[in-house]
Coordinates of N, CA and C in Angstrom, one line a residue:
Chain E
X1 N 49.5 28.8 -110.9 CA 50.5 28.3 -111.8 C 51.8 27.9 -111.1
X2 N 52.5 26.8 -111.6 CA 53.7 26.9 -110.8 C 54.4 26.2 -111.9
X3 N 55.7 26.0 -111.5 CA 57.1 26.2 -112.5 C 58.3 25.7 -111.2
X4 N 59.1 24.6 -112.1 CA 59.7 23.5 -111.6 C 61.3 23.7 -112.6
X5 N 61.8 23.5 -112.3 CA 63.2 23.1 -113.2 C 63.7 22.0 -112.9
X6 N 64.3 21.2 -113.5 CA 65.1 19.6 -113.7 C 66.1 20.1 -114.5
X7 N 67.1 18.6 -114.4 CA 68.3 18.7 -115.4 C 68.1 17.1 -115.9
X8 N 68.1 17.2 -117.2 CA 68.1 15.5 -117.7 C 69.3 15.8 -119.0
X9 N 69.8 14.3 -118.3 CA 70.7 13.9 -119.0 C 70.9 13.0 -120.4
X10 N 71.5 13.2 -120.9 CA 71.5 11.9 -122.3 C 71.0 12.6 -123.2
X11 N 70.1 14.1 -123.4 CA 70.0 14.2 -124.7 C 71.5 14.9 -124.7
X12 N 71.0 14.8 -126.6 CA 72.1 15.3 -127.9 C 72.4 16.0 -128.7
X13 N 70.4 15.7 -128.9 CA 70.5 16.9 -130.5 C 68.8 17.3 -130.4
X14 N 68.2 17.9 -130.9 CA 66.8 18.1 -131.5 C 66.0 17.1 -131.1
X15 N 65.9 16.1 -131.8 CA 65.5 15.0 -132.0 C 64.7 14.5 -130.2
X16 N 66.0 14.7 -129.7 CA 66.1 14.2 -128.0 C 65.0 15.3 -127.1
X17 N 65.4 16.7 -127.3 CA 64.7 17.8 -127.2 C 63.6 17.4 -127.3
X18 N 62.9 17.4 -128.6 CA 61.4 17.2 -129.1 C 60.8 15.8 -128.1
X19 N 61.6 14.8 -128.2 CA 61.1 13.7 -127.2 C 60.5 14.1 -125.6
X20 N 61.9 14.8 -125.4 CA 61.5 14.9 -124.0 C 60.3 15.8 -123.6
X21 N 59.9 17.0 -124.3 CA 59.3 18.0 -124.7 C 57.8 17.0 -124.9
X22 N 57.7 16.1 -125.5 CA 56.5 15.7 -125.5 C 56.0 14.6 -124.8
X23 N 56.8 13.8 -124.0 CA 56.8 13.1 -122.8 C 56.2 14.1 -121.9
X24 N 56.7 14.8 -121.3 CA 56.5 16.0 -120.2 C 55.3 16.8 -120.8
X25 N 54.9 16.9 -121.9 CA 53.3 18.0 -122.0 C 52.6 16.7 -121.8
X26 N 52.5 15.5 -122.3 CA 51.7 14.8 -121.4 C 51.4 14.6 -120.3
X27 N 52.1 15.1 -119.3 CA 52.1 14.9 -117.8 C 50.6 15.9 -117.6
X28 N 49.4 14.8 -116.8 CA 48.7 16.1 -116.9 C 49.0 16.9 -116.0
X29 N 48.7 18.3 -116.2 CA 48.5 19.8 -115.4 C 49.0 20.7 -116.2
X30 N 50.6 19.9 -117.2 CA 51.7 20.9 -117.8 C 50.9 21.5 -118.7
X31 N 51.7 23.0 -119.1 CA 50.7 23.5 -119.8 C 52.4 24.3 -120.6
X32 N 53.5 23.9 -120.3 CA 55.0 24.3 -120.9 C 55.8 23.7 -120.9
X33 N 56.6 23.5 -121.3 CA 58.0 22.8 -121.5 C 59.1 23.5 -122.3
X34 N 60.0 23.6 -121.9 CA 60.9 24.4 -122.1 C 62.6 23.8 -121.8
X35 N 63.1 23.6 -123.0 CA 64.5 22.6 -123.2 C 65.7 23.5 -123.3
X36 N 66.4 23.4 -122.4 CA 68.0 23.8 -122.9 C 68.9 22.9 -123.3
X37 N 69.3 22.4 -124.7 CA 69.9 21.4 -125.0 C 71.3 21.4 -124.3
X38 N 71.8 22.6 -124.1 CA 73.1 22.3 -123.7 C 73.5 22.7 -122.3
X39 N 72.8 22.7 -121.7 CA 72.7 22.4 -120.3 C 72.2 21.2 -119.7
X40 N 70.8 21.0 -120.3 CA 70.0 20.3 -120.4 C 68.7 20.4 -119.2
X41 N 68.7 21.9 -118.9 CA 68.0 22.0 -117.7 C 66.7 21.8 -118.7
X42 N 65.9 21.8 -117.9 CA 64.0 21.4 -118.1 C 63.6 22.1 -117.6
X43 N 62.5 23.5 -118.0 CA 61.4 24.4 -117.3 C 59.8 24.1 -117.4
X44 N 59.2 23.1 -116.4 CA 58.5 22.8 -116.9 C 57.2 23.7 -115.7
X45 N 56.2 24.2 -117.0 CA 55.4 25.0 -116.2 C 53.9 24.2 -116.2
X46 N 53.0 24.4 -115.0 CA 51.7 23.3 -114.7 C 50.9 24.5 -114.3
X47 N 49.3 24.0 -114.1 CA 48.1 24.7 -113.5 C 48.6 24.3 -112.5
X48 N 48.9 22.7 -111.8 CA 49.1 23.0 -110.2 C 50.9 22.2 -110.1
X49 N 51.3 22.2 -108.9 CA 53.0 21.5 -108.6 C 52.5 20.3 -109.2
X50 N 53.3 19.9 -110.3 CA 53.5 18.6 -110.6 C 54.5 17.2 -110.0
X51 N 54.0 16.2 -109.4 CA 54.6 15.6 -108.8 C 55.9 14.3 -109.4
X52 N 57.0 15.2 -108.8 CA 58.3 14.6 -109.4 C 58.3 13.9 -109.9
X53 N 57.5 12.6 -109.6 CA 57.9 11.1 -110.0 C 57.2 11.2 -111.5
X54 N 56.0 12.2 -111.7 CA 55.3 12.3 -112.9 C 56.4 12.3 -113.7
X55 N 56.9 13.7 -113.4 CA 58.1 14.0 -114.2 C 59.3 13.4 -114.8
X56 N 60.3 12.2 -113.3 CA 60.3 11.6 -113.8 C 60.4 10.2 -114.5
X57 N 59.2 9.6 -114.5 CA 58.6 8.7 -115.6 C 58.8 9.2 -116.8
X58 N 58.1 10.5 -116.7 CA 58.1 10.7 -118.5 C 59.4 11.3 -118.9
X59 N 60.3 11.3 -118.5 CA 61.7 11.5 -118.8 C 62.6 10.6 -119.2
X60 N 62.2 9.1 -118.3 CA 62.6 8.0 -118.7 C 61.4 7.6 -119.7
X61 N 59.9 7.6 -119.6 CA 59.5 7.6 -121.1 C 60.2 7.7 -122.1
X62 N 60.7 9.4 -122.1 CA 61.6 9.3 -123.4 C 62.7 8.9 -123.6
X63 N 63.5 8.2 -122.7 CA 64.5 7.5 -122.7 C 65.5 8.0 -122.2
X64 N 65.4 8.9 -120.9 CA 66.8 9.8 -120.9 C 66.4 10.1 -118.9
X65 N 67.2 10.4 -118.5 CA 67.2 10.4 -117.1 C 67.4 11.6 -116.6
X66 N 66.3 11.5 -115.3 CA 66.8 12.9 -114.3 C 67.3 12.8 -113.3
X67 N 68.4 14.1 -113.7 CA 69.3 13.9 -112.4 C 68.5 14.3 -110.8
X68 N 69.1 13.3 -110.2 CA 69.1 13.7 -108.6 C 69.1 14.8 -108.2
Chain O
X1 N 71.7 -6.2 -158.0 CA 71.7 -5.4 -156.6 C 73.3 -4.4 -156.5
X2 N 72.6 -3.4 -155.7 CA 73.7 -2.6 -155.7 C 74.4 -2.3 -154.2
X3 N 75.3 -2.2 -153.5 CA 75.3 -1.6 -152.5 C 76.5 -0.6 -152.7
X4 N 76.6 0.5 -151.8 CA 77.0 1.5 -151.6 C 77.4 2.0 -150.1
X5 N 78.5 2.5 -149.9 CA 79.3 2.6 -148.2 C 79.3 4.2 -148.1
X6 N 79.0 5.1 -147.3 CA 78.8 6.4 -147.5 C 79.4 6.6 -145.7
X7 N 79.9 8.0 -145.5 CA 80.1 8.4 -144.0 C 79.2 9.2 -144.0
X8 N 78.5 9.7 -143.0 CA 77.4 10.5 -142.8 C 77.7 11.1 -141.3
X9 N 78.2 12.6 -141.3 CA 78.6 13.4 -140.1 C 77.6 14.1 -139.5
X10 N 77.9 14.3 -138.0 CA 76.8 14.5 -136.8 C 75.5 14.1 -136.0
X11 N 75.4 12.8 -137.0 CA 74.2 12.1 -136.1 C 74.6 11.8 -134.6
X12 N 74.3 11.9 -133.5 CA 74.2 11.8 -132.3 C 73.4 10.9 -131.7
X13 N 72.5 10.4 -131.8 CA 72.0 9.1 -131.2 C 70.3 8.7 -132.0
X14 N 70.2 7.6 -131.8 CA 68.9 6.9 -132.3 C 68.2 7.6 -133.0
X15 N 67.4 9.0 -132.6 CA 67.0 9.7 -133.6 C 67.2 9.8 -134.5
X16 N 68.6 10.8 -134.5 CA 69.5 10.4 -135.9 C 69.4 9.7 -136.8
X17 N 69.9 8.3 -136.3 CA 70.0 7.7 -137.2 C 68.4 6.7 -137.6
X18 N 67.3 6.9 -137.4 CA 66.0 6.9 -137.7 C 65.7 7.8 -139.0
X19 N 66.2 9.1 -138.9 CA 65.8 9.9 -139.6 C 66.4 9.7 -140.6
X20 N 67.5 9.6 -141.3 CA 68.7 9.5 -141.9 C 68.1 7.9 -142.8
X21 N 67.8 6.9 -141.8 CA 67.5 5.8 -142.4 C 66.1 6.4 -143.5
X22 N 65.4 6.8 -142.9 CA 64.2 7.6 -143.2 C 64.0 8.0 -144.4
X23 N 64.7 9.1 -144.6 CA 65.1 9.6 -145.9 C 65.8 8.7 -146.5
X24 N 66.8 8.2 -146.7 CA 67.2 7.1 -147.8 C 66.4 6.1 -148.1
X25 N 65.8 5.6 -147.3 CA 64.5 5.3 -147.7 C 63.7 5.7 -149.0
X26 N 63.5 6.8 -148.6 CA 62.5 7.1 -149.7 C 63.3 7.4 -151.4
X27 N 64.4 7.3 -150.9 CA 65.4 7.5 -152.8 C 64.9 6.4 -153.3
X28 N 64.4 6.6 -154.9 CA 63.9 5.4 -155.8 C 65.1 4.7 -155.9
X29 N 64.7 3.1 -155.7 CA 65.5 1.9 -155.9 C 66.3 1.8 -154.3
X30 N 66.1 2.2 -153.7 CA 66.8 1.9 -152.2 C 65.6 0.9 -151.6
X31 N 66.7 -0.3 -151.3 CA 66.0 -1.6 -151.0 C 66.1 -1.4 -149.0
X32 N 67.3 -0.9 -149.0 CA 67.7 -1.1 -147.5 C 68.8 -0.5 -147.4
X33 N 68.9 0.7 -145.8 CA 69.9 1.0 -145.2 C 70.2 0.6 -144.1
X34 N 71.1 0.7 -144.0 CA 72.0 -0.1 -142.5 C 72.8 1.2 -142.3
X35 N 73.0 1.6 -140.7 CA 73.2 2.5 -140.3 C 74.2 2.6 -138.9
X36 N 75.6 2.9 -139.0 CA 76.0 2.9 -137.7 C 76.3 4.1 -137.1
X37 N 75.8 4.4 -135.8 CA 75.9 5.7 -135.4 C 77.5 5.8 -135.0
X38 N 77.8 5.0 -134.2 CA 79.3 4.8 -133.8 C 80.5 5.8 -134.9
X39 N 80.3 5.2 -136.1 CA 81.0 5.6 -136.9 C 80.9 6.1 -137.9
X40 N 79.3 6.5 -138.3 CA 78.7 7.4 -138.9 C 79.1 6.2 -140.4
X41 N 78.9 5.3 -140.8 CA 79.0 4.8 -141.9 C 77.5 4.0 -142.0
X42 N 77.4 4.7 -143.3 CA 75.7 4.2 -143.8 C 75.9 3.2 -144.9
X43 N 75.3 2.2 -145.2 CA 75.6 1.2 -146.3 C 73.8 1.2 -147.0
X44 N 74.0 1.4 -148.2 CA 72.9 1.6 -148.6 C 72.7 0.3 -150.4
X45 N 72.0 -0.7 -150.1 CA 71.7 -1.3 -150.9 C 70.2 -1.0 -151.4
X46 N 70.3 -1.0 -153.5 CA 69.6 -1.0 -154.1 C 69.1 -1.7 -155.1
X47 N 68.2 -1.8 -156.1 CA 68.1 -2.7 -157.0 C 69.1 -2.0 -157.8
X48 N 69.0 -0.6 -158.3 CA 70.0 0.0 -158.9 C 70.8 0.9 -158.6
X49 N 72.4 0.9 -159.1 CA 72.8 1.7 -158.2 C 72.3 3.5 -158.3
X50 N 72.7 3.9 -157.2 CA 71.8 5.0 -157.1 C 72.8 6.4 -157.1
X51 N 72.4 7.1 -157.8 CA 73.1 8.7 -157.8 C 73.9 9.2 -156.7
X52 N 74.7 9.4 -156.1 CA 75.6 10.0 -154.8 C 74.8 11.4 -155.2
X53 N 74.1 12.1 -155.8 CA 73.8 13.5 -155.9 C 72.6 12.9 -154.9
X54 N 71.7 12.0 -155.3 CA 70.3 11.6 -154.6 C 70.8 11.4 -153.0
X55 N 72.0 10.9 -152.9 CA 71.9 10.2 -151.7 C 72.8 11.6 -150.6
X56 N 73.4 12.3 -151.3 CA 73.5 13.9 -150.5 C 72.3 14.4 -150.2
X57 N 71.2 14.6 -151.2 CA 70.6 15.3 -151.0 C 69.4 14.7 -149.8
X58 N 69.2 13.6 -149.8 CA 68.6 12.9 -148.7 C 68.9 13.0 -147.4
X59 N 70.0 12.5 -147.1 CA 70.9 12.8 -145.9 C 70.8 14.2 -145.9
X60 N 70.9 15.0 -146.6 CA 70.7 16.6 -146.3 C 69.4 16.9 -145.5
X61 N 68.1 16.0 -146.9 CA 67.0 16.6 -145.8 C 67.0 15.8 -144.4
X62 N 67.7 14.8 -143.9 CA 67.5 14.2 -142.6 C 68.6 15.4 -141.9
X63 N 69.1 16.4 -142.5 CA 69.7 17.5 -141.9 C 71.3 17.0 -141.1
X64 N 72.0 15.8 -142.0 CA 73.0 15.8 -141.9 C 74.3 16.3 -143.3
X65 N 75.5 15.6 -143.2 CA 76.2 16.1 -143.8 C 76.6 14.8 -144.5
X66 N 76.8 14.5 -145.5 CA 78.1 13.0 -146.4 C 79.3 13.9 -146.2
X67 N 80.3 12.9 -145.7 CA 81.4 13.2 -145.7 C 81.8 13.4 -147.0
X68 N 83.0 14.1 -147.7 CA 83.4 13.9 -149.1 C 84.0 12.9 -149.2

């Protein structure tokens, strides 16, 4: 198992949360996702290391960006 | 035709105001809402004009607030 953290920016409210949250369980391996709206960090947990760019794509999927 | 000018407080971005459109939507006789997030002003045209109780209570379930 392994476990990654990100910070994405641009969400707001719930709504943004839930997006991102289901962009990222698509990623295959994730098997968690885990949102702090007001930080905005991302805990995202896989069967194996998920590779960044998977990440993120599906971040920009949902319309919102990861920081550097 | 009726239209109607309402403020609607805390929507935050696109979501928001999807959801919001959403529910007014579904009030009988609501032809079309127009929605600005900027300024939280909702313009809501009908065939007839429509209850301010209905249109609270809508906006409530999209889990915002009508300004008074």
């Amino acid at each position: 198992m392994a476990t990654a953290t990100y910070t994405v920016e641009g969400m707001t409210c719930g709504h943004c949360v839930s997006s991102v949250e289901e962009e990222l369980s698509d990623v295959a391996g994730v098997t968690n996702v885990d949102v702090d709206l007001a930080t905005g960090q991302v805990t995202v947990t896989s069967s194996e290391p998920v590779d960044d760019t998977a990440v993120r794509a599906a971040v920009a999927e949902a319309g919102y960006t990861l920081r550097d």
